[in-house]
PDB file of N, CA and C in Angstrom:
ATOM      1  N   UNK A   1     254.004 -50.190 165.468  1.00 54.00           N
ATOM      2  CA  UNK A   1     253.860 -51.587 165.853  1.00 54.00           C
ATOM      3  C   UNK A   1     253.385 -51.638 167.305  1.00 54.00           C
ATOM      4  N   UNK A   2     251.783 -52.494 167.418  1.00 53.00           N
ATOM      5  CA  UNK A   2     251.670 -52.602 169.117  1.00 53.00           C
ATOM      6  C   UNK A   2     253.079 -53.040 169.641  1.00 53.00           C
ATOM      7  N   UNK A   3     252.873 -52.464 171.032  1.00 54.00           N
ATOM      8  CA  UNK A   3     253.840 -53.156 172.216  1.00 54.00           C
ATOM      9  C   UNK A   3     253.635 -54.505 172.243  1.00 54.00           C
ATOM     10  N   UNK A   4     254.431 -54.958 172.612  1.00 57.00           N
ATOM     11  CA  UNK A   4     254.426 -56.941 173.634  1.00 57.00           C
ATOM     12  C   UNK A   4     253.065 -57.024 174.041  1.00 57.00           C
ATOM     13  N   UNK A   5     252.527 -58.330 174.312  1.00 55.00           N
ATOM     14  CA  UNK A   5     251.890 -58.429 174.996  1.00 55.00           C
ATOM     15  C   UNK A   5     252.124 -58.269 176.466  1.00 55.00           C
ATOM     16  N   UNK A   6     250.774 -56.946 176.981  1.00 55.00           N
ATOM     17  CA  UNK A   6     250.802 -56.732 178.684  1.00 55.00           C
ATOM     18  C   UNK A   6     250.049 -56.875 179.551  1.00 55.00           C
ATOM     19  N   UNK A   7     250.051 -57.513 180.407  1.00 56.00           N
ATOM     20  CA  UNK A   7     248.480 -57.456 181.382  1.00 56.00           C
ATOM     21  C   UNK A   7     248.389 -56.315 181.927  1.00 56.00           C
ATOM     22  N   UNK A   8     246.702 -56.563 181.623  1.00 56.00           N
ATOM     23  CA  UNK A   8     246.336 -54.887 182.247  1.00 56.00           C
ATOM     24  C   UNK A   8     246.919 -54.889 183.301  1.00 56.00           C
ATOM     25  N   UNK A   9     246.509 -53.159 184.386  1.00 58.00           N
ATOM     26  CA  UNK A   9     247.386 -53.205 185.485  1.00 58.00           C
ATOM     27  C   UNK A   9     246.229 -54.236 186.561  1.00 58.00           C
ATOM     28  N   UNK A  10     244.972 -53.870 186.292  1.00 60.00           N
ATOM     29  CA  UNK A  10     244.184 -54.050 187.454  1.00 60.00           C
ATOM     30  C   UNK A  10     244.237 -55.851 187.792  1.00 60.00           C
ATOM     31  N   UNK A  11     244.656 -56.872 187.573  1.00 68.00           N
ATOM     32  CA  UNK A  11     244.644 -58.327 186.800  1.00 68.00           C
ATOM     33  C   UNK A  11     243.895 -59.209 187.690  1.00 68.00           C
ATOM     34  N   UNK A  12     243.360 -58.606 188.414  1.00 74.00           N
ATOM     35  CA  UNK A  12     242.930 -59.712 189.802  1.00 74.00           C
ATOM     36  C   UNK A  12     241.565 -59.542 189.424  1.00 74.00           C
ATOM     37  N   UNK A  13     240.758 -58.847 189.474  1.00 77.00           N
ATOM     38  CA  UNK A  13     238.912 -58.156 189.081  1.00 77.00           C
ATOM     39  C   UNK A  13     238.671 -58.564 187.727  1.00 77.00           C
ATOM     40  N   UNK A  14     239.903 -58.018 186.564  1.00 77.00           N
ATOM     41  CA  UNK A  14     239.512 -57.662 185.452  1.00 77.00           C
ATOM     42  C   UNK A  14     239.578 -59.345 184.979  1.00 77.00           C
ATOM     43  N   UNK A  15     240.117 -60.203 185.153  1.00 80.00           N
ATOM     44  CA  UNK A  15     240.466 -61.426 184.785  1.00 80.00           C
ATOM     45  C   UNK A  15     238.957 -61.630 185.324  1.00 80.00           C
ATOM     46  N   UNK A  16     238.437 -61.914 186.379  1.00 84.00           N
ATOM     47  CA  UNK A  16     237.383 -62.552 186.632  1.00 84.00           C
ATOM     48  C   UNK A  16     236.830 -61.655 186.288  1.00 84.00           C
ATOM     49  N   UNK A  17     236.228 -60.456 185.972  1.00 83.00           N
ATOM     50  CA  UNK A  17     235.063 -60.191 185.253  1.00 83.00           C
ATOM     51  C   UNK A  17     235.056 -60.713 183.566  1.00 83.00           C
ATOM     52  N   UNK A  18     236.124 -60.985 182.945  1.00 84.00           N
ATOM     53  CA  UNK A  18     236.632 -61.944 181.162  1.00 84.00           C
ATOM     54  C   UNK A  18     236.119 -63.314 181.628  1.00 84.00           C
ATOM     55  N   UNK A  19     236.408 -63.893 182.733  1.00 85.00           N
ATOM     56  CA  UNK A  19     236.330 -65.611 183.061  1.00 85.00           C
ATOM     57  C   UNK A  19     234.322 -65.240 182.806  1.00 85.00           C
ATOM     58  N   UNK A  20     233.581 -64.551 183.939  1.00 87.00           N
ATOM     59  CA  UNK A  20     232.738 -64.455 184.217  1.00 87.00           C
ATOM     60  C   UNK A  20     231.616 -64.337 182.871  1.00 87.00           C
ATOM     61  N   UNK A  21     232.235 -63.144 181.858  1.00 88.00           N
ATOM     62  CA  UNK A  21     231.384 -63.173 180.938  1.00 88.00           C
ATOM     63  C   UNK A  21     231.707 -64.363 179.561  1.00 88.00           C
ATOM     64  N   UNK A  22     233.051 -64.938 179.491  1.00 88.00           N
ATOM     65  CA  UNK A  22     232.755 -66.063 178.672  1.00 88.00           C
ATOM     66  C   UNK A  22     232.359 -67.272 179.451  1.00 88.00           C
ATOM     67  N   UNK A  23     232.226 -67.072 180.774  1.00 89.00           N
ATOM     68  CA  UNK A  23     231.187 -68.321 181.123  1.00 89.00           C
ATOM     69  C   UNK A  23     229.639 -67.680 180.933  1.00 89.00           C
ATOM     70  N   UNK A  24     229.514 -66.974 180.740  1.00 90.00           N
ATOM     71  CA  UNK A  24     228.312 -66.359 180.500  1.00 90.00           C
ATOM     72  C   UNK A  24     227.740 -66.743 178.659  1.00 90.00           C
ATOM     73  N   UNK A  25     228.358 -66.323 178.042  1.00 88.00           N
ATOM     74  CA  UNK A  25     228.405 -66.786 176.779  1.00 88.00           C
ATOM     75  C   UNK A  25     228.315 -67.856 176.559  1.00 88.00           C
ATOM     76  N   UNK A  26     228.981 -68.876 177.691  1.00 89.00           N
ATOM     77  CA  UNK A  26     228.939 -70.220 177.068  1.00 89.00           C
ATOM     78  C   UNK A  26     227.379 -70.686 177.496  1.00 89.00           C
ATOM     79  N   UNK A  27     227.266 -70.627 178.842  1.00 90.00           N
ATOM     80  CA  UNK A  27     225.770 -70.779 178.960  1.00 90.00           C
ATOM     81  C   UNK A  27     224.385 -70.515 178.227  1.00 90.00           C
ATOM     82  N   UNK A  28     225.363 -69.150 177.554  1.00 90.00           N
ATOM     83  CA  UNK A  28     224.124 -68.459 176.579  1.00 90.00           C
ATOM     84  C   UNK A  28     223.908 -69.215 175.372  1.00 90.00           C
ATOM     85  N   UNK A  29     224.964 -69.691 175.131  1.00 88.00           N
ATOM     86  CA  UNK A  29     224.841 -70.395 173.618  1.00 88.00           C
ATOM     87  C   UNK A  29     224.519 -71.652 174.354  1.00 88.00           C
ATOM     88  N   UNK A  30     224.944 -72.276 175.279  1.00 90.00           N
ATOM     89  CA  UNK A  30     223.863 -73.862 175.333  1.00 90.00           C
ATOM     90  C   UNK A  30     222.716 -73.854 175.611  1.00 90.00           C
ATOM     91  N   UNK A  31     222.290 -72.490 176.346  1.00 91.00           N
ATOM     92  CA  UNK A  31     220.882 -72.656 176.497  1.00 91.00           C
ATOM     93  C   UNK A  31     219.726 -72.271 175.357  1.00 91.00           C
ATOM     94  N   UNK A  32     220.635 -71.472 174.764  1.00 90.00           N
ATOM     95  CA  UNK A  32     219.937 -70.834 173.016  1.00 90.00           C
ATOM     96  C   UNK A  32     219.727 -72.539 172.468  1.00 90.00           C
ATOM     97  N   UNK A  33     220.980 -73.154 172.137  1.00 88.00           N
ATOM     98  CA  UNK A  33     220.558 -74.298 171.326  1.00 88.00           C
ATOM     99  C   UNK A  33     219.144 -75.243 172.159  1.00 88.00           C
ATOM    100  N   UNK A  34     219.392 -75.582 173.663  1.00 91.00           N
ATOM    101  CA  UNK A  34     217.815 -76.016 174.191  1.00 91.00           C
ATOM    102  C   UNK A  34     216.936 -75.477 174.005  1.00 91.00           C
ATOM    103  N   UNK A  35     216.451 -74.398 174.008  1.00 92.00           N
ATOM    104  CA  UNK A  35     215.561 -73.557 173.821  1.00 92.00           C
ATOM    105  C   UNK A  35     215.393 -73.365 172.426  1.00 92.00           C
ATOM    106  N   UNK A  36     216.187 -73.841 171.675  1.00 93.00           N
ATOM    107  CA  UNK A  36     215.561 -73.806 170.254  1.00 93.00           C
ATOM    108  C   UNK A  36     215.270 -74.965 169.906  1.00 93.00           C
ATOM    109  N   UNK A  37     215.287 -75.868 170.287  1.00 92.00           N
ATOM    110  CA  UNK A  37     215.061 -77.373 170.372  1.00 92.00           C
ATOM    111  C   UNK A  37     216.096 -78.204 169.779  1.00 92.00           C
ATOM    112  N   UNK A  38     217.094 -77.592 169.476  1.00 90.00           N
ATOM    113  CA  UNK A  38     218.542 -78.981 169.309  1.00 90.00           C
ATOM    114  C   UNK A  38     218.525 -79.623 170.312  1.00 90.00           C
ATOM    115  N   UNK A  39     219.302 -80.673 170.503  1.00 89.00           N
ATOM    116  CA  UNK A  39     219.341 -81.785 171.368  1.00 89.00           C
ATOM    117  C   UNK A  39     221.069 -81.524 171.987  1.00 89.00           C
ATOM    118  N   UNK A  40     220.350 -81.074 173.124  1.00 89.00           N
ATOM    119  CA  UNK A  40     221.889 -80.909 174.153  1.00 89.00           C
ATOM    120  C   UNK A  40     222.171 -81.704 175.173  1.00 89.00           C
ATOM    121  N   UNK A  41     223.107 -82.544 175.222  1.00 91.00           N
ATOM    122  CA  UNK A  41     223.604 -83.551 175.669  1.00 91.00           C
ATOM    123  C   UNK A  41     224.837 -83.182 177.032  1.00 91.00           C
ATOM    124  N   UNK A  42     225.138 -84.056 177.568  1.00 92.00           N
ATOM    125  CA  UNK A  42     226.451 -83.924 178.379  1.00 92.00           C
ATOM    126  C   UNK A  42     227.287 -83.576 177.512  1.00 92.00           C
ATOM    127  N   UNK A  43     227.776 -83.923 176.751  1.00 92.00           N
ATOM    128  CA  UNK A  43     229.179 -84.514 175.464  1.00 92.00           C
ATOM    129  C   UNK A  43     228.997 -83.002 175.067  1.00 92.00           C
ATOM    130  N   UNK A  44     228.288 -82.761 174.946  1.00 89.00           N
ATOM    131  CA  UNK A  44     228.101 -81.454 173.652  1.00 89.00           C
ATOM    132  C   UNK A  44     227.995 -79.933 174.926  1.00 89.00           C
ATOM    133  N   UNK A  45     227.320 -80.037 175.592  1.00 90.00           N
ATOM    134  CA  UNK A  45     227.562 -79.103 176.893  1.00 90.00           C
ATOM    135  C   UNK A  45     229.288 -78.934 177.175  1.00 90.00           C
ATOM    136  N   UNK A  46     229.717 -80.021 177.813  1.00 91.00           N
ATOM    137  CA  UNK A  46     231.676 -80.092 177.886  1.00 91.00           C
ATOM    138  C   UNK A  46     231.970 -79.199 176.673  1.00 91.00           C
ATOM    139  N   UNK A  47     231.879 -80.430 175.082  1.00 90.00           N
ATOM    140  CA  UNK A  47     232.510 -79.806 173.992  1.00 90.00           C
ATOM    141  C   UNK A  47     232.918 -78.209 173.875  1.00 90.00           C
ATOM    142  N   UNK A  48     231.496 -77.792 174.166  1.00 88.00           N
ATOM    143  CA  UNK A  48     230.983 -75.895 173.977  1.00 88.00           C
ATOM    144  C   UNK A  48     231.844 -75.475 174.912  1.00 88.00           C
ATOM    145  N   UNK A  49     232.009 -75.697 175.868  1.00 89.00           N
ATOM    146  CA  UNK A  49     232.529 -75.261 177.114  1.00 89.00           C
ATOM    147  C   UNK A  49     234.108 -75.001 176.819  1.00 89.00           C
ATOM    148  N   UNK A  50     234.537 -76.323 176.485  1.00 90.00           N
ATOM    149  CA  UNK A  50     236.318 -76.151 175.737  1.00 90.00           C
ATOM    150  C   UNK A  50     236.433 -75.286 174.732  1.00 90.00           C
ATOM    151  N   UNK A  51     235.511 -75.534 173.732  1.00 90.00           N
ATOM    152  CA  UNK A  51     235.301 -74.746 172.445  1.00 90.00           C
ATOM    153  C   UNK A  51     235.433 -73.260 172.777  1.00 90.00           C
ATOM    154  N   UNK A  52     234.375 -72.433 173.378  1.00 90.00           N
ATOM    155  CA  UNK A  52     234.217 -71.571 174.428  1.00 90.00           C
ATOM    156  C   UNK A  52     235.413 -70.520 174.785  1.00 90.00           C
ATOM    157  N   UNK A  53     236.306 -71.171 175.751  1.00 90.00           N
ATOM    158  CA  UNK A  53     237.300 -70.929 176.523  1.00 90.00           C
ATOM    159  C   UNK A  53     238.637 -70.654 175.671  1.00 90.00           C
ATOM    160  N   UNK A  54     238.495 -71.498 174.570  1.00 90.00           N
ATOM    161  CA  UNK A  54     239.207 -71.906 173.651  1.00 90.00           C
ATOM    162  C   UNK A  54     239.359 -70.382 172.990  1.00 90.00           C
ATOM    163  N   UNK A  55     237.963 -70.413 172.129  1.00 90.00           N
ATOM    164  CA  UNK A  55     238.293 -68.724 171.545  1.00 90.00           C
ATOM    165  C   UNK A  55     237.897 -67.541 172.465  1.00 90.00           C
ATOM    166  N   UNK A  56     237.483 -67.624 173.443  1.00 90.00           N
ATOM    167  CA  UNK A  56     237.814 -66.697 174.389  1.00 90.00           C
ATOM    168  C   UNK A  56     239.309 -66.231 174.696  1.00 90.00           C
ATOM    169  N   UNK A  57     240.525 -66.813 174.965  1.00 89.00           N
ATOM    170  CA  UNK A  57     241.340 -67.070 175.307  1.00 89.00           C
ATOM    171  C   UNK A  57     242.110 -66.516 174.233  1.00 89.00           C
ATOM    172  N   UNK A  58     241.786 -67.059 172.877  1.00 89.00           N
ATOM    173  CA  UNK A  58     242.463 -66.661 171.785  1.00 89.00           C
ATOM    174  C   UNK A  58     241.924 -65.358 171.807  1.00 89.00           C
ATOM    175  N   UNK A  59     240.580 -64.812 171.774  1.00 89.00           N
ATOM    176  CA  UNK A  59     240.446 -63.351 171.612  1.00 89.00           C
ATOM    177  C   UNK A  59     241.262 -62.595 172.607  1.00 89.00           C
ATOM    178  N   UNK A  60     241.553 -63.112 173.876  1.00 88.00           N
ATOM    179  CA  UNK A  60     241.647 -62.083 175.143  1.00 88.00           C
ATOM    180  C   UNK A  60     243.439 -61.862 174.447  1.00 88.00           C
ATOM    181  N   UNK A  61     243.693 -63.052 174.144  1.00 87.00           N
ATOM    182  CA  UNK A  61     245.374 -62.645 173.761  1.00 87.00           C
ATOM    183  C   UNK A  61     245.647 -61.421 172.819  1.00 87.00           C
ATOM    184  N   UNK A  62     244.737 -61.307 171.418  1.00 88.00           N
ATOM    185  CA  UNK A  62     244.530 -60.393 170.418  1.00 88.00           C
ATOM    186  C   UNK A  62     243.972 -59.389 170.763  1.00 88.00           C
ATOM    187  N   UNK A  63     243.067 -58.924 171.300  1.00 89.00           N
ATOM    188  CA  UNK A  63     242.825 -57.631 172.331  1.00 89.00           C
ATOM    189  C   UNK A  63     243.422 -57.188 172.967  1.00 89.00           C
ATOM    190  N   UNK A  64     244.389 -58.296 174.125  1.00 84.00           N
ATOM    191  CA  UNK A  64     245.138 -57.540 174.786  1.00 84.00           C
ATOM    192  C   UNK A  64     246.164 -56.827 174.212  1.00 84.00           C
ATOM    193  N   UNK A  65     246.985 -57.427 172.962  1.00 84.00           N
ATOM    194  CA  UNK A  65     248.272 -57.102 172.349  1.00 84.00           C
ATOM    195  C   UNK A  65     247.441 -55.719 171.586  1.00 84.00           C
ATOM    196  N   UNK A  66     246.247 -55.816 171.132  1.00 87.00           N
ATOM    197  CA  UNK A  66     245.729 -54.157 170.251  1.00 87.00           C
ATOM    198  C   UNK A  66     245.651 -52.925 171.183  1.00 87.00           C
ATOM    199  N   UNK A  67     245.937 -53.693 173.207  1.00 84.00           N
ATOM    200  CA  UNK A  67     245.539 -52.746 174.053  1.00 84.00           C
ATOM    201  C   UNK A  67     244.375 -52.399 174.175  1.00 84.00           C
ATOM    202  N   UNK A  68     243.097 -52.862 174.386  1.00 86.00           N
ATOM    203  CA  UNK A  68     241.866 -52.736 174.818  1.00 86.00           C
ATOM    204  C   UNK A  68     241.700 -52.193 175.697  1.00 86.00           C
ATOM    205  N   UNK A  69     241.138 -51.538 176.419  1.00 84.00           N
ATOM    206  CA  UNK A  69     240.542 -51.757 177.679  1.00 84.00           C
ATOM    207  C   UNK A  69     239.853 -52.727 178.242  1.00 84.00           C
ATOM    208  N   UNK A  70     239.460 -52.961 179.960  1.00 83.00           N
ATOM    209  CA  UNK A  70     238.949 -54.152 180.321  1.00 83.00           C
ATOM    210  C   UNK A  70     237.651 -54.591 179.918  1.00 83.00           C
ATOM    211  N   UNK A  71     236.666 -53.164 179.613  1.00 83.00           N
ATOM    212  CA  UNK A  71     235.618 -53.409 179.354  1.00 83.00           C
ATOM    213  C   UNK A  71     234.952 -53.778 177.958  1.00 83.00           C
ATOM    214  N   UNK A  72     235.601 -53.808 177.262  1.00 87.00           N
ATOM    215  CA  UNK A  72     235.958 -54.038 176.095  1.00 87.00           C
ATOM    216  C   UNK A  72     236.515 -55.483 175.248  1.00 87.00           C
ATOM    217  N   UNK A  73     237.623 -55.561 176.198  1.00 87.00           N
ATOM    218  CA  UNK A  73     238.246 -57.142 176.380  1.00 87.00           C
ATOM    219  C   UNK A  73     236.554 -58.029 176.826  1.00 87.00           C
ATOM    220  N   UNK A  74     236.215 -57.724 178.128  1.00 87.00           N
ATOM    221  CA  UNK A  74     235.626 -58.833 178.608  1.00 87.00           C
ATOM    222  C   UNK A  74     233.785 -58.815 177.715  1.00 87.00           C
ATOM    223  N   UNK A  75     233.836 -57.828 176.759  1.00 88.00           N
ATOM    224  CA  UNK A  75     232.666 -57.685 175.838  1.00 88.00           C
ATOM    225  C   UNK A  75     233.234 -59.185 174.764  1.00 88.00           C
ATOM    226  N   UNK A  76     234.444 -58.788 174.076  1.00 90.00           N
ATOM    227  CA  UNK A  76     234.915 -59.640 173.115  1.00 90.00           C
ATOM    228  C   UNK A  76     234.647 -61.233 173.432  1.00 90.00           C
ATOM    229  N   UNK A  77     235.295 -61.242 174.653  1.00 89.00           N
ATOM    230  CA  UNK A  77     235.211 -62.380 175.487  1.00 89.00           C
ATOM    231  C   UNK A  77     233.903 -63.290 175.090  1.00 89.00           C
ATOM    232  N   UNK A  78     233.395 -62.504 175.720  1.00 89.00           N
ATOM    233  CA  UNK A  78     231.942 -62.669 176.050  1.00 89.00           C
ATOM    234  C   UNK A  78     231.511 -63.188 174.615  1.00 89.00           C
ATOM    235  N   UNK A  79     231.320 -62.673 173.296  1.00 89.00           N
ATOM    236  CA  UNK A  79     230.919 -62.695 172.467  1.00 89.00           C
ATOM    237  C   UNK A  79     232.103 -63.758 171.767  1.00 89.00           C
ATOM    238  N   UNK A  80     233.395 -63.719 172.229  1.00 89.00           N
ATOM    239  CA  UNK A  80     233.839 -65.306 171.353  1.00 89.00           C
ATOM    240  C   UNK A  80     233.250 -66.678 171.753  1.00 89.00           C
ATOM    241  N   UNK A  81     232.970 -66.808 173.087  1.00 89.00           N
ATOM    242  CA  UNK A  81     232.555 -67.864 174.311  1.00 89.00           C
ATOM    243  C   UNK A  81     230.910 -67.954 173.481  1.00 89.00           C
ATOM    244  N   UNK A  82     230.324 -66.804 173.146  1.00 89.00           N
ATOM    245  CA  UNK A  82     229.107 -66.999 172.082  1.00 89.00           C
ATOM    246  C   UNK A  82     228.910 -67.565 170.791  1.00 89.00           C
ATOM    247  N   UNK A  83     230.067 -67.191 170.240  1.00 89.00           N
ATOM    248  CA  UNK A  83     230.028 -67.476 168.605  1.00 89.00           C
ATOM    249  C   UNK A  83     230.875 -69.046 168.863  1.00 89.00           C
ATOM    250  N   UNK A  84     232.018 -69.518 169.326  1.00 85.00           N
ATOM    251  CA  UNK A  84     232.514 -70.510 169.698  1.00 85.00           C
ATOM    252  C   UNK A  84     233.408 -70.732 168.168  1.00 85.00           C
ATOM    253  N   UNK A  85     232.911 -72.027 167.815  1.00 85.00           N
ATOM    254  CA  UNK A  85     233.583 -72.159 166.547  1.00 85.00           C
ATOM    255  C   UNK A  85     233.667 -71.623 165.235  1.00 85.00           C
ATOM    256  N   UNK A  86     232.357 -70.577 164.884  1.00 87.00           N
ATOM    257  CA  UNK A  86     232.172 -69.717 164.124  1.00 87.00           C
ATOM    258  C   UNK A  86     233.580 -68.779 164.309  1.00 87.00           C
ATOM    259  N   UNK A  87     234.206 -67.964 165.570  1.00 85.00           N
ATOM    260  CA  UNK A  87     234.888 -66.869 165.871  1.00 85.00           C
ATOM    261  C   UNK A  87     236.623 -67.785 165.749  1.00 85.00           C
ATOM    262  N   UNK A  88     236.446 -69.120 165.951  1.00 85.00           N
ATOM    263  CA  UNK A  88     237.656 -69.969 165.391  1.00 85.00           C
ATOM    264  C   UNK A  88     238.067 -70.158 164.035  1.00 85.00           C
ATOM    265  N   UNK A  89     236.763 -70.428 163.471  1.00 88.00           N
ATOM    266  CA  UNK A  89     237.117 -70.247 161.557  1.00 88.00           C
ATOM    267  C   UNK A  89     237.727 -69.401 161.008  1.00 88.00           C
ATOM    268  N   UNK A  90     236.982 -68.029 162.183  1.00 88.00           N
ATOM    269  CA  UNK A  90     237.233 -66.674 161.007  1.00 88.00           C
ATOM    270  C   UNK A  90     238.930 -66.523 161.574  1.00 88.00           C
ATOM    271  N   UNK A  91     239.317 -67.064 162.742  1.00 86.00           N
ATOM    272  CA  UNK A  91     240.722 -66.498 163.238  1.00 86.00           C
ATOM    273  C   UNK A  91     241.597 -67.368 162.073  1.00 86.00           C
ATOM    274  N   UNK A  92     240.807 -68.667 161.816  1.00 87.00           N
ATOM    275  CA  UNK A  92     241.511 -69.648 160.532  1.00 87.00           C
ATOM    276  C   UNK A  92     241.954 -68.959 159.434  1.00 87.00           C
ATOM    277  N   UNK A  93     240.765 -68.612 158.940  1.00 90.00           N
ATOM    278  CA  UNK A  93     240.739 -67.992 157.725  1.00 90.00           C
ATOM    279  C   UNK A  93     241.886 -66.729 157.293  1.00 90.00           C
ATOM    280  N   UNK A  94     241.550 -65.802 158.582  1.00 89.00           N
ATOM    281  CA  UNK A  94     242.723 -64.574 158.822  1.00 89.00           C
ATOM    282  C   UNK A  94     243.638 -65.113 158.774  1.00 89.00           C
ATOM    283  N   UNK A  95     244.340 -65.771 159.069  1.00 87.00           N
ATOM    284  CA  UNK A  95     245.922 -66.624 159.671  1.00 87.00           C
ATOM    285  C   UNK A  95     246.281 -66.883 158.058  1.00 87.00           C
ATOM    286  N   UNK A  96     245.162 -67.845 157.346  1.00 89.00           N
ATOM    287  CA  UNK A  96     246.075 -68.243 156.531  1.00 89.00           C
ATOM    288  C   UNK A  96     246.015 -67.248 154.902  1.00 89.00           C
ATOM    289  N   UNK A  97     244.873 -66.234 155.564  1.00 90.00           N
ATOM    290  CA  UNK A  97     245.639 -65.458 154.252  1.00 90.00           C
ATOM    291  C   UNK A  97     246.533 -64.572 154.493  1.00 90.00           C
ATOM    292  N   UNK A  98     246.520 -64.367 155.472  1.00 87.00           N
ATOM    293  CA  UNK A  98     248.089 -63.335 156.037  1.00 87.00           C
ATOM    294  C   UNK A  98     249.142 -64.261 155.834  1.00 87.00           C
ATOM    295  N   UNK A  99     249.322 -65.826 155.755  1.00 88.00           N
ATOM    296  CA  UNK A  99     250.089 -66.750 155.750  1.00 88.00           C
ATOM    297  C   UNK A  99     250.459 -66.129 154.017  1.00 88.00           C
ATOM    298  N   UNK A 100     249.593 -66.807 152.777  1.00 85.00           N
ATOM    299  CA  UNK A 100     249.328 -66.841 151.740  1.00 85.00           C
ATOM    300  C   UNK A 100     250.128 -65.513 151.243  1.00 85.00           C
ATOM    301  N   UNK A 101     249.482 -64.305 151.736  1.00 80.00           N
ATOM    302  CA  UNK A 101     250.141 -63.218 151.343  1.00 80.00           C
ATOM    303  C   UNK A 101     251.454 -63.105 151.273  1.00 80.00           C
ATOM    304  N   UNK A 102     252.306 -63.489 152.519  1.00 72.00           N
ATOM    305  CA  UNK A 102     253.112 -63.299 152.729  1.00 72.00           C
ATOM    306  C   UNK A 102     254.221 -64.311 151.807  1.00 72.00           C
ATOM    307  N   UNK A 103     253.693 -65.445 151.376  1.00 66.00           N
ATOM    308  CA  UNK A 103     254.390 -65.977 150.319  1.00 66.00           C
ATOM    309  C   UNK A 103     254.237 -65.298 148.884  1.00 66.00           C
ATOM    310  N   UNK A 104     253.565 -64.702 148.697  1.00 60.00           N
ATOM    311  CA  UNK A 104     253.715 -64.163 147.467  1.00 60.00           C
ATOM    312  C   UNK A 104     254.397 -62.506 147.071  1.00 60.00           C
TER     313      UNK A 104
END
């Protein structure tokens, strides 16, 4: 069974290099949708941004508890802050068949 959840040791760098690349991600995915010609708005820029942070946050918790390393963590990061609500479904989906299972 992993340990508890622990913060790495280094927490001052490694935190802002995770902040750094899911703000990176998030930018990446609003500027992908302009550049592909969806229509990006204020409203929808914010939205992504919460959205974003949102499963960033949730990944950094689940990485950290599997024990990642930093560089590794702030890859995940990076790539939940990308996928956004896509990387929220699938954490949905997991949850509730581990839920499901466990009733039967």
């Amino acid at each position: 069974m992993p340990p508890p959840i622990q913060i790495p040791d280094d927490t001052g760098i490694s935190y802002l290099i995770i902040l750094l690349f899911t703000l990176l991600g998030t930018a990446a995915r609003v500027f992908y949708n302009w550049m592909t010609g969806n229509p990006v708005s204020f409203v929808f820029t914010i939205g992504q941004i919460i959205i974003s942070i949102f499963a960033s946050s949730l990944t950094l918790m689940i990485v950290v508890r599997l024990g990642w390393k930093i560089y590794g963590i702030s890859v995940a990061c990076g790539l939940a802050a990308w996928m956004g609500i896509k990387i929220l479904d699938f954490f949905e989906k997991r949850l509730l068949e581990r839920l499901e299972g466990n009733k039967k």
